Coordinates of C-alpha atoms in Angstrom, one line a residue:
X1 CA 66.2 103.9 64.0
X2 CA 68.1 101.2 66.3
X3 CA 71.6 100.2 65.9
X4 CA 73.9 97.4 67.5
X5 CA 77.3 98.3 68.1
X6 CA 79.9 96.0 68.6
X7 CA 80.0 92.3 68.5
X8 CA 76.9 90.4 66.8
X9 CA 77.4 86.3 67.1
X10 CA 73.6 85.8 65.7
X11 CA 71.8 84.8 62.6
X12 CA 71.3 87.8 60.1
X13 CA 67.2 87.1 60.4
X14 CA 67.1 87.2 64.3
X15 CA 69.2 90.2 64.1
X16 CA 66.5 91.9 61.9
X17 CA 63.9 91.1 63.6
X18 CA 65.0 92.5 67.0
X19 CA 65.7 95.4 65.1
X20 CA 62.7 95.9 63.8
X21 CA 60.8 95.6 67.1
X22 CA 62.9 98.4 68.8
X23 CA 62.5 100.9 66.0
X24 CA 58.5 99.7 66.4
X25 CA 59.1 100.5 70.0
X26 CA 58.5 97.3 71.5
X27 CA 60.9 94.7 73.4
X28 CA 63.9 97.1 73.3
X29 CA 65.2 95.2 76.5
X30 CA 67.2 92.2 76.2
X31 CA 68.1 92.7 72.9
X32 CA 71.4 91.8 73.9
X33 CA 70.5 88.8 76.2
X34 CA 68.4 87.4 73.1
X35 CA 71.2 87.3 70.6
X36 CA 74.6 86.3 70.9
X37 CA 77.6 88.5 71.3
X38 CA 79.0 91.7 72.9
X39 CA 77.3 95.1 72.1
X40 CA 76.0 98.1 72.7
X41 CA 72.1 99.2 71.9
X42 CA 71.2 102.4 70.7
X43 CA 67.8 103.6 69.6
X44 CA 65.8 107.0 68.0
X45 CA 62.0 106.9 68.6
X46 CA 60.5 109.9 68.5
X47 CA 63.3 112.1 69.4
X48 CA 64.0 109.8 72.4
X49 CA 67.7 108.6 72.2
X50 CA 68.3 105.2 74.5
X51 CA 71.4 103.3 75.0
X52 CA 72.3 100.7 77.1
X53 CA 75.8 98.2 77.4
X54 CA 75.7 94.4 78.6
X55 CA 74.5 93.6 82.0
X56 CA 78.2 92.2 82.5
X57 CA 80.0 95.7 82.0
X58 CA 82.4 94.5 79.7
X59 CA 80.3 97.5 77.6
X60 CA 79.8 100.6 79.4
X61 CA 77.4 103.9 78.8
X62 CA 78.5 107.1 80.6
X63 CA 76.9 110.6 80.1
X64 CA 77.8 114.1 81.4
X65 CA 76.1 117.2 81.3
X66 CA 77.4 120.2 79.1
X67 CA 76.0 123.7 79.0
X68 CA 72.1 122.7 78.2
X69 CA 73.2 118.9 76.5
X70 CA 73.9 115.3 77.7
X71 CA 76.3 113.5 76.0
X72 CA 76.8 109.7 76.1
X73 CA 80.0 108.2 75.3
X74 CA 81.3 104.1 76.2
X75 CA 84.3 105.9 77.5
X76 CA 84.0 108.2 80.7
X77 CA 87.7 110.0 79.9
X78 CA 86.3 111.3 76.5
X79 CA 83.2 112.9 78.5
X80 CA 85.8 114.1 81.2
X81 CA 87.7 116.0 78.7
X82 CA 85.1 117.5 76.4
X83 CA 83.3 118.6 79.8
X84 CA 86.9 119.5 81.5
X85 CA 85.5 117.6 84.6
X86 CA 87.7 117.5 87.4
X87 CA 89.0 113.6 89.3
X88 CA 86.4 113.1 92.1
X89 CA 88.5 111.9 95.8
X90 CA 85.8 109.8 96.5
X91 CA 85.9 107.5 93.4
X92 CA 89.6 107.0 94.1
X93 CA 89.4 106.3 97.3
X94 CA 86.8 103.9 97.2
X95 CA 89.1 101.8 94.3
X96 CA 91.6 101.1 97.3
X97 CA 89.6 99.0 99.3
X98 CA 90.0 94.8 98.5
X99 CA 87.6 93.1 97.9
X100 CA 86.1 95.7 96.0
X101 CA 83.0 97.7 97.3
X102 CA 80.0 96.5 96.0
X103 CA 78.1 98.0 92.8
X104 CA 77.4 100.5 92.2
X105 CA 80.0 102.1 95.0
X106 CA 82.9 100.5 92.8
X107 CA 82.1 101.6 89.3
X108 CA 81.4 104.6 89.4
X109 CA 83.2 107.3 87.1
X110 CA 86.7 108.7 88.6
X111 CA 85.2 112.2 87.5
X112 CA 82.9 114.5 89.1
X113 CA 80.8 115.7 86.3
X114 CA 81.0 111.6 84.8
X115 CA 78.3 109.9 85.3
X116 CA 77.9 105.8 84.9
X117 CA 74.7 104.1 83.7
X118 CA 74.3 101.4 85.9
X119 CA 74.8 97.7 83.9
X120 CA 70.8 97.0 84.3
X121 CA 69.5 100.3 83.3
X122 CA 69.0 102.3 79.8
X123 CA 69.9 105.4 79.5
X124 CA 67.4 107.7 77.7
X125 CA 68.1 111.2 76.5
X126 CA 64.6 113.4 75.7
X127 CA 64.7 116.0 73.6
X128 CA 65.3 118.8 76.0
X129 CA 68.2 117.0 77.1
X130 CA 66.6 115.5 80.7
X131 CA 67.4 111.5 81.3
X132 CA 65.8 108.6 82.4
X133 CA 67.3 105.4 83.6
X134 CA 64.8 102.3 83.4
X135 CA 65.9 98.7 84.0
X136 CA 66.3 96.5 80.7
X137 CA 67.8 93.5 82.5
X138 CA 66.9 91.2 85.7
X139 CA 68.9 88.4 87.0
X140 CA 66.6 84.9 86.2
X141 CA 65.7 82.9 88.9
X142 CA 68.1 79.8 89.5
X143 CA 65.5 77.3 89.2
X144 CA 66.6 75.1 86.0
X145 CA 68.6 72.0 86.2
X146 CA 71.7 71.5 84.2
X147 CA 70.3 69.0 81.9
X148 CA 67.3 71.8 80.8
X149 CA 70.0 74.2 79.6
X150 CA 72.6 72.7 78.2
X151 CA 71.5 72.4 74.6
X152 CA 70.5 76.4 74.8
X153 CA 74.1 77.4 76.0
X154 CA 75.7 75.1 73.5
X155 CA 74.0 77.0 70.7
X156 CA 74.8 79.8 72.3
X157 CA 78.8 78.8 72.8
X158 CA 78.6 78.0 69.4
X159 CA 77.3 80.7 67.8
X160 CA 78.9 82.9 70.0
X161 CA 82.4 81.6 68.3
X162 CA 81.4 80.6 64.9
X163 CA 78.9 83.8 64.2
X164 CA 81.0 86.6 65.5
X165 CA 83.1 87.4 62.2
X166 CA 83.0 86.7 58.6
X167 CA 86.3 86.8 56.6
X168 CA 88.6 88.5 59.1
X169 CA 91.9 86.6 60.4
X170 CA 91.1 85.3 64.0
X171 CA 93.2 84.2 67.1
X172 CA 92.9 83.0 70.1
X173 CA 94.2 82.3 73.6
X174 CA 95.5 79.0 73.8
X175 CA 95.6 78.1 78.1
X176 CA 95.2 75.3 78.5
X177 CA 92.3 75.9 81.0
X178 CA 88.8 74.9 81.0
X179 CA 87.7 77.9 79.3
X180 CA 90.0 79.4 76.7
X181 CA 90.6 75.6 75.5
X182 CA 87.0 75.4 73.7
X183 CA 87.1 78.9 72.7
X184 CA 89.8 78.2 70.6
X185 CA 88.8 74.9 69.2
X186 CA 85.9 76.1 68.4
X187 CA 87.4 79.1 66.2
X188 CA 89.9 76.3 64.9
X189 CA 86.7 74.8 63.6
X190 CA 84.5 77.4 62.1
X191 CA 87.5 79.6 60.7
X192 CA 90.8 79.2 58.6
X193 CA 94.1 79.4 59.2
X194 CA 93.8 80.0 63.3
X195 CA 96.9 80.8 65.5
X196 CA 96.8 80.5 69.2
X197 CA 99.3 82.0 71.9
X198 CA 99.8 79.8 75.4
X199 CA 101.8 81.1 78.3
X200 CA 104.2 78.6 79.1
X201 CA 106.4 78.6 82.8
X202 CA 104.3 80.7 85.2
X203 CA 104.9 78.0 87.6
X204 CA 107.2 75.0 88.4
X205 CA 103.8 73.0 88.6
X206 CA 102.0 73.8 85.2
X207 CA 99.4 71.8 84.1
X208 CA 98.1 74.4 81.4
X209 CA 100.7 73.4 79.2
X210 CA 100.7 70.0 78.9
X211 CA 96.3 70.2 78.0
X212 CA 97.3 73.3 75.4
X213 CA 99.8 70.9 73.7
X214 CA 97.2 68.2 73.3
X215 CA 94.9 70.7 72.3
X216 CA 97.0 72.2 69.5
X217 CA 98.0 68.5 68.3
X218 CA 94.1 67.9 67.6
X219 CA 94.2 70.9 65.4
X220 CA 95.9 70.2 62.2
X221 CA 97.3 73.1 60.7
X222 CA 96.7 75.5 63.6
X223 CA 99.7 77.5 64.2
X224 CA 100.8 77.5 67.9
X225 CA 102.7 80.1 69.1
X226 CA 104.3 79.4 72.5
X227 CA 105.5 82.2 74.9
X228 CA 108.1 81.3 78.0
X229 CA 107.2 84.0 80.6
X230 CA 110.7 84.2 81.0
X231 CA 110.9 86.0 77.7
X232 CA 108.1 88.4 78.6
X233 CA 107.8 91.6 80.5
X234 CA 107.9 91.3 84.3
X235 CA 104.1 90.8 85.2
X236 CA 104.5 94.5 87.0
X237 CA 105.6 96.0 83.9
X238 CA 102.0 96.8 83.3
X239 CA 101.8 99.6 86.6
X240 CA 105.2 100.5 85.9
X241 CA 104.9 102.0 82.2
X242 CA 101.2 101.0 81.8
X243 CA 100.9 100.2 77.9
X244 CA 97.2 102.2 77.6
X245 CA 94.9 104.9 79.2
X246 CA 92.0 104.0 80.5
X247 CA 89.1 105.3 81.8
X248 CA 89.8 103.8 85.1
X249 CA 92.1 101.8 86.9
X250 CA 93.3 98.0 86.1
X251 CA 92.3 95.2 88.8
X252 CA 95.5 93.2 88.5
X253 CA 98.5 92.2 86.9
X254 CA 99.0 91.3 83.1
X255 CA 98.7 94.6 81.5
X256 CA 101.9 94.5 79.9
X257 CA 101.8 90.6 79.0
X258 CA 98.7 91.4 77.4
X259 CA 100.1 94.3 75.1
X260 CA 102.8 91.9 73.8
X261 CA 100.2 88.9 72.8
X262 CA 98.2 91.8 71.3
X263 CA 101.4 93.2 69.4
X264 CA 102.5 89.2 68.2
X265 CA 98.7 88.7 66.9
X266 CA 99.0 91.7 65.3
X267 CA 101.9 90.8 63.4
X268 CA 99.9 88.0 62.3
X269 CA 97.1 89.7 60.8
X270 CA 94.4 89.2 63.5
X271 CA 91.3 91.5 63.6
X272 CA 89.6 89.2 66.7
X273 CA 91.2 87.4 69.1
X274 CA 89.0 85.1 71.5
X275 CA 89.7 84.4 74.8
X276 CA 88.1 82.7 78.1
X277 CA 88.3 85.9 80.4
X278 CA 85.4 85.5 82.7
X279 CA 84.7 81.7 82.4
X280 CA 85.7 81.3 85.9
X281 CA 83.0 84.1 87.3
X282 CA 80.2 82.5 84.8
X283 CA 80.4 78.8 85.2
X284 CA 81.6 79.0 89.0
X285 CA 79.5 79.4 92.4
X286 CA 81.1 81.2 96.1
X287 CA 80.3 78.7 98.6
X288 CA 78.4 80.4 100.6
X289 CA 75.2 78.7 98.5
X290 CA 75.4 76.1 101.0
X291 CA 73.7 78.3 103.7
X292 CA 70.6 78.6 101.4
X293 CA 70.7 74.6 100.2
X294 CA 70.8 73.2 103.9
X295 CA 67.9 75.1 104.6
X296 CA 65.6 74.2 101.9
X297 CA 67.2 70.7 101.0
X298 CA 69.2 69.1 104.2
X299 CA 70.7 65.9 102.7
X300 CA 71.8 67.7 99.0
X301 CA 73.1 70.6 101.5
X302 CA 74.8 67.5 103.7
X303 CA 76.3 66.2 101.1
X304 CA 77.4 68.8 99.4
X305 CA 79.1 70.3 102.7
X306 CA 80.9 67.5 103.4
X307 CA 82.8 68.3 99.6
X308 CA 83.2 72.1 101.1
X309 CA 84.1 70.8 104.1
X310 CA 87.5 68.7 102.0
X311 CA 87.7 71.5 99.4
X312 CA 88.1 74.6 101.8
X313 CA 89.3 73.0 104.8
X314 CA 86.6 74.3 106.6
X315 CA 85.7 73.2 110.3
X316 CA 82.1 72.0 110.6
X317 CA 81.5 75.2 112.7
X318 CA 82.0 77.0 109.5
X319 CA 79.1 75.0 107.9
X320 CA 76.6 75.8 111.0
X321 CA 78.1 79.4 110.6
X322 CA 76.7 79.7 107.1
X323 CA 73.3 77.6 107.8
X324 CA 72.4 80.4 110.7
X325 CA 73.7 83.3 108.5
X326 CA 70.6 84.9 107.8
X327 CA 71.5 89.2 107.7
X328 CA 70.0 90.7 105.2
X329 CA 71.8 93.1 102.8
X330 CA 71.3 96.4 104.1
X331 CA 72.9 94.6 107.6
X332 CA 76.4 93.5 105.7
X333 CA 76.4 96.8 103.7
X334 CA 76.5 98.8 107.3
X335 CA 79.2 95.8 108.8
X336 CA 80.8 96.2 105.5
X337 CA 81.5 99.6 105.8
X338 CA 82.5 99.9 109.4
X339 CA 86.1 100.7 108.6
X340 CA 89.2 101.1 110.1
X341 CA 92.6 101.0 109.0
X342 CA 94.4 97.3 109.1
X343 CA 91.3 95.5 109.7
X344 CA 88.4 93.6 108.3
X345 CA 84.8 94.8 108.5
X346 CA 82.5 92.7 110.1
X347 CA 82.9 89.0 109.5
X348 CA 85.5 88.2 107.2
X349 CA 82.9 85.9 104.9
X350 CA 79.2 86.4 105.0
X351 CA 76.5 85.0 102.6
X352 CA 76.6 88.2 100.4
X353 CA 80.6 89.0 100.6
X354 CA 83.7 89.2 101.7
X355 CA 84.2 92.2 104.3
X356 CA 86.6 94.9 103.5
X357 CA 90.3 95.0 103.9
X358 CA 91.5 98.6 104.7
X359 CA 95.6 98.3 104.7
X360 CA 98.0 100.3 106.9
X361 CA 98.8 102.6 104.1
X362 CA 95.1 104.2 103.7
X363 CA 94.7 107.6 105.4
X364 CA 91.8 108.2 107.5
X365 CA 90.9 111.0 105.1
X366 CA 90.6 108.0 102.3
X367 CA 88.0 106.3 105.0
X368 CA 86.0 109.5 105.3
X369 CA 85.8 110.1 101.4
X370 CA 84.6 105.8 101.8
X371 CA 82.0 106.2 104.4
X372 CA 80.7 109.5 102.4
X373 CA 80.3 107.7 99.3
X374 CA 78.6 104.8 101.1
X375 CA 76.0 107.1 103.2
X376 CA 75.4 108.9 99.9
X377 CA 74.1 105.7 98.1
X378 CA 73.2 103.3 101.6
X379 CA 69.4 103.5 100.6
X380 CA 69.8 102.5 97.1
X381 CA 71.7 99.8 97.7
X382 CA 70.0 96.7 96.8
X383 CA 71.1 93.3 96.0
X384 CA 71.5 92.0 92.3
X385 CA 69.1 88.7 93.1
X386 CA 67.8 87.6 96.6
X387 CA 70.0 84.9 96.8
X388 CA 72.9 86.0 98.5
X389 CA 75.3 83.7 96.2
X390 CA 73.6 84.8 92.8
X391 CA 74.3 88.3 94.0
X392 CA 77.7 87.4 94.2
X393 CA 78.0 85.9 91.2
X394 CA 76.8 88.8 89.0
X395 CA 79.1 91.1 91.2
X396 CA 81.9 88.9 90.1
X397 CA 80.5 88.6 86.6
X398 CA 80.5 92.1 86.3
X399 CA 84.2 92.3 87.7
X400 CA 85.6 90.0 85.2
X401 CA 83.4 92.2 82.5
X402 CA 85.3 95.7 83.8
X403 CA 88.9 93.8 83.5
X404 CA 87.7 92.5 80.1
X405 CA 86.4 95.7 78.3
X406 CA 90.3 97.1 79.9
X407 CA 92.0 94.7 78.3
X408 CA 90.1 94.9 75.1
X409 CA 91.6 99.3 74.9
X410 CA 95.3 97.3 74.6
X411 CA 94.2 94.8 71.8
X412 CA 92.3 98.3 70.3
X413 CA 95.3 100.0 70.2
X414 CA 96.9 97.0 67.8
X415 CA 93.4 97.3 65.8
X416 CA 92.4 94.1 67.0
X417 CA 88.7 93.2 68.3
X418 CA 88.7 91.4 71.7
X419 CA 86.1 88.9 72.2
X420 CA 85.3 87.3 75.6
X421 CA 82.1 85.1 74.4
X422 CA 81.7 83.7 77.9
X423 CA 80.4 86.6 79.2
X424 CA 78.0 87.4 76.6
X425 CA 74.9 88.4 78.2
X426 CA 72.5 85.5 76.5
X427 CA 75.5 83.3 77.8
X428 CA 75.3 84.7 81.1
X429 CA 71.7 84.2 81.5
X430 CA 71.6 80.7 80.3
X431 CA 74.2 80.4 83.0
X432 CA 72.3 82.0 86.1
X433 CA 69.6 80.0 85.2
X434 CA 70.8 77.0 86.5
X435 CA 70.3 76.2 90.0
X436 CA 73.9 77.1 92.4
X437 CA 73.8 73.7 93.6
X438 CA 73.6 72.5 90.4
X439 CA 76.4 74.5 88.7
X440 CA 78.6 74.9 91.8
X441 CA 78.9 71.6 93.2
X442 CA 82.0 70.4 94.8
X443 CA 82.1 67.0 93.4
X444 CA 82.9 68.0 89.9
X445 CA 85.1 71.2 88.7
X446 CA 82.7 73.5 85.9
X447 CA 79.9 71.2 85.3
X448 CA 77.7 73.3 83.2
X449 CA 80.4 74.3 81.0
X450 CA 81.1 70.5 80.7
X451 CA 77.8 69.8 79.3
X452 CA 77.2 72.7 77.4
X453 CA 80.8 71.7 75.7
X454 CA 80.2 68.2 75.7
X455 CA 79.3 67.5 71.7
X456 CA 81.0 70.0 70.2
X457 CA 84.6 70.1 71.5
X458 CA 86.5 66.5 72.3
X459 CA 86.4 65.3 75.9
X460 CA 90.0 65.1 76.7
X461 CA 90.6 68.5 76.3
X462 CA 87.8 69.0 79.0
X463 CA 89.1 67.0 81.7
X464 CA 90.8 69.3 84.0
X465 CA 89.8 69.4 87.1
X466 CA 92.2 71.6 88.6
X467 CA 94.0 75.5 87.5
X468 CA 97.0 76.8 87.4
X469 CA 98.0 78.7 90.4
X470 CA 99.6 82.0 89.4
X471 CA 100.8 83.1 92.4
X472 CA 104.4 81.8 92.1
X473 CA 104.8 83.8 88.7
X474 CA 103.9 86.7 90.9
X475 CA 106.0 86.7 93.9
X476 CA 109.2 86.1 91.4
X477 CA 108.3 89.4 89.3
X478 CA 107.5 91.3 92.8
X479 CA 110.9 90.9 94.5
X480 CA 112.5 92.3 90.7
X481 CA 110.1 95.3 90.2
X482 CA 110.4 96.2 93.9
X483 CA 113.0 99.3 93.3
X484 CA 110.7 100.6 89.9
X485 CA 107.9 100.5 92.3
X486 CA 109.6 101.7 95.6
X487 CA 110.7 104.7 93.2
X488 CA 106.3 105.3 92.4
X489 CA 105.7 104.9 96.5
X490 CA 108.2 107.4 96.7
X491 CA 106.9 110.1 94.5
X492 CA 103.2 109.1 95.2
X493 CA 99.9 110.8 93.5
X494 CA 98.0 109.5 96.1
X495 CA 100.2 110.5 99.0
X496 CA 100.1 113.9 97.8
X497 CA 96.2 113.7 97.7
X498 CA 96.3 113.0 101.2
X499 CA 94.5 109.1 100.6
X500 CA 97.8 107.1 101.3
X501 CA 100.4 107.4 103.6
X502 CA 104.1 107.3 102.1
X503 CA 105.8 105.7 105.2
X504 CA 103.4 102.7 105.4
X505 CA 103.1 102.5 101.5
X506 CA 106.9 102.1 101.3
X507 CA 106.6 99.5 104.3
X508 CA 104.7 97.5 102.6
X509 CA 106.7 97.7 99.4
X510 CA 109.0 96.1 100.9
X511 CA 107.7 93.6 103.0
X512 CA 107.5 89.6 101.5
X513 CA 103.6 89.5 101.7
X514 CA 102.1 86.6 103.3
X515 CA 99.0 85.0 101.7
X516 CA 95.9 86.9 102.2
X517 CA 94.6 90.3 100.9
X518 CA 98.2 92.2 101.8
X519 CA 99.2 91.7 98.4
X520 CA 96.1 92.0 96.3
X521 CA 95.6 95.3 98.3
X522 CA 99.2 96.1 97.1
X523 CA 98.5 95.3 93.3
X524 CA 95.2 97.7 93.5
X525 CA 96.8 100.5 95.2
X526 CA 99.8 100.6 92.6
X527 CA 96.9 100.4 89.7
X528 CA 95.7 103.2 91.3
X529 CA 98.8 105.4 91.3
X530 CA 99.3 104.0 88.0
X531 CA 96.2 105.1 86.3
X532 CA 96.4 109.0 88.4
X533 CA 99.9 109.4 86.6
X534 CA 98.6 108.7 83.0
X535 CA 95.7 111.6 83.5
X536 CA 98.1 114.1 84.5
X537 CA 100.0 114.7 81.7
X538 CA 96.6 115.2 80.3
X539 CA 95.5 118.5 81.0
X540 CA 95.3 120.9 84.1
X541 CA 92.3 119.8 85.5
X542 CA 92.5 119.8 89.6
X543 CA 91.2 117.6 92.3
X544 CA 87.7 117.7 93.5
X545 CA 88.1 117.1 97.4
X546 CA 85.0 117.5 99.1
X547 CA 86.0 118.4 102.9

């Protein structure tokens, strides 16, 4: 027996036929990577119970041990209950650092008897209750030009919007970006009566609007519902009284936006609502490809660092930086982790990531719980491709996939179906196919996506070159939610654990942040506290600190 649950955006006779071939016990891998959509894959052959989620995270599998059982849930808080596993000081801790540590350091399970299948591997459950964990998913090599792939991943966009329902009432996010945009033309197109939110005034300089009006007026009968952020919760609102639990914390802001969209689609009937979450991590490339293109194709990497060069305001000594960058993972892992409070690890940019920010406010005890966690998994830790900027793409793919499957709990909770179609896994493959150079150039903003979009959605609404900056939005809400979240520094979880101190949290409370990763460190630490006071209430269950 095989089942797909979730999201299918594939033709009924493909979907048999991968079926079929699973319950036949052959090619159960990639059964998600060869047809569109957003699911998970469960199987029974011969007493042999296998499960996996999408290589982008945005579905999870957890299991947990109970008396002489494993269980398997896509929740890790529903394991933690029914096995009354206690929060684990190391998970925590580890969530504090910005950037985030790299998988599988950062998504782990915040439980101690949770355990997290990792996004490439199927979990398999034998009949005397022992697992297995083999790999079902690989990143493709980068070796295809844009041109070979775009008619694949527009079929795959496509079906990806028009397959994914049948009679149900959809919506859509209406941005004005390069990626919702399509996503809701294209739902426009294939379904009937189609409303779509935008977000109107999160900055003085908004070029979002402006494309999601033209948008709307090529979509005759569409309903448009426009929301002033002025009208909306503060952006903080969503730490402050978060709107749902989840099984672990939020990455940013937007929480509590996003449960008022949910609640006015809602009130419009919707059962799916489409939006571009993770377009930016898909059709984007980090710069540091350039290190790898100027050794294997001087005048491409030439020209393509004198665009960096305009675009980052880098000096040429950052370009000769990256060319003679050559450390190997294991090397930046050990930099990486080479912490101390209110400094970077390391460089603060290398070919496979950005080094760690530890602010003032995290206790050496956090660090030691860090630094455990890390010389617990430091011979496992391999990168997800060989190319240092693939790697980072599927790290950030995988990111955007976590903050996607959290958002989709608040639309649950309004019985409405999320659906990010961008980071579908066959979309995501089609998309790491292409060569970096290729899909990340400087000279032109999304180029793949522009393609793949090119015949099936009108040009003008995919001329942007440029995206809103939210940052202005932010800074406003901060200096009115200071008090409501001085008041949570105050009467910390995490000082009380020992992993943040309350004079330096409360410092930095009130501090204007300057650009950089004060604030982003800010935002994660109050998701943190955040997400420890909605378990609380929950049940007795202590601390696991491991001295």
């Amino acid at each position: 027996m095989a089942v797909f649950v979730g999201q299918i955006a594939a033709p009924l006779h493909d979907v048999r036929s991968r079926l079929r071939s699973i319950v036949g016990g052959r090619a159960y891998t990639n059964a998600s990577a060869l047809l569109g959509g957003s699911f998970h894959v469960l199987s029974s052959v011969d007493g042999v119970v296998s499960m996996n989620g999408t290589a982008s995270l945005s579905r999870r599998i957890f299991y947990s041990r109970m008396r002489n059982s494993t269980v398997a849930s896509n929740r890790a808080d529903i394991l933690a209950d029914l096995s009354n596993s206690d929060l684990d000081a190391e998970s925590i801790a580890v969530r504090l650092l910005v950037p985030p540590a790299p998988d599988p350091l950062d998504t782990g399970s915040m439980w101690s008897a949770v355990h997290p299948v990792p996004a490439d591997r199927q979990l398999s459950i034998h009949p005397d209750g022992h697992t297995a964990a083999a790999r079902w998913w690989t990143a493709p090599p980068a070796d295809m030009s844009i041109a070979d792939t775009t008619e694949a991943l527009r079929v795959a966009i496509s079906e990806a919007v028009a397959l994914r329902t049948g009679d149900e009432v959809v919506t859509a996010d209406l941005s004005g970006g390069l990626d919702s945009t399509p996503l809701a033309y294209l739902a426009w197109n294939n379904y009937p009566n189609v409303s779509a939110v935008t977000l109107t005034g999160m900055t003085e300089d908004d070029g979002d609007t402006g494309v999601a009006l033209t948008a709307a007026s090529m979509m005759a009968g569409l309903d448009h519902l426009m929301l002033p952020v002025d009208k909306l919760v503060n952006t903080f609102d969503g730490i402050i009284t978060p709107p749902a639990s989840n099984d672990e914390p939020f990455f940013g802001l937007q929480l509590g936006r996003q449960a008022q969209i949910a609640e006015q689609m809602s009130q419009r009937g919707s059962a799916l609502h489409f939006t571009g979450h993770g377009g930016d991590e898909v059709f984007s490339v980090p710069s540091v490809y350039l290190g790898d293109l100027l050794r294997t194709n001087k005048r491409v990497g030439l020209d393509h660092a004198r665009g960096l060069r305009a675009l980052n305001k880098w000096s040429w000594s950052d370009v000769v930086n990256l060319y003679r960058d050559t450390d190997s993972y294991q090397k930046w892992t050990n930099h990486k982790f080479d912490l101390a409070p209110e400094r970077r690890s390391g460089r603060s940019t290398s070919r496979w990531g950005e080094a760690a920010y530890v602010p003032a406010w995290v206790t050496r005890d956090a660090l030691q719980y860090v630094r455990r966690r890390f010389e617990n998994l430091d011979k496992t830790l391999t990168p997800h491709s060989p190319s240092p900027a693939q790697h980072q793409c599927i790290e950030s793919i995988r990111t955007a996939g976590r903050i996607s499957r959290l958002a989709g709990n608040i639309y649950a909770q309004h019985g409405i179906s999320l659906a990010y179609p961008l980071i579908d896994d066959k979309i995501v493959d089609l998309a790491l196919r292409v060569r970096l150079h290729e899909r990340g150039t400087p000279w032109e903003f999304k180029p793949l996506l522009r393609s793949a979009t090119a015949k099936i959605v009108p040009p003008e609404l995919m001329s942007r070159s440029t995206k809103n900056d939210m940052t202005e939005d932010v800074y406003r809400d901060l200096r009115s939610a200071r008090e409501s979240l001085r008041e949570m520094c105050e009467n910390s979880v995490l000082v009380s654990m020992g992993l943040v101190d309350r004079k330096e949290l409360l410092t930095a409370c009130g501090i204007q942040h300057a650009a950089g990763l004060s604030l982003p460190s800010f935002v994660m630490t109050m998701n943190c506290e955040a997400w420890l006071r909605s378990q609380l209430p929950k049940s007795h269950r202590k601390l696991e600190v491991h001295l």
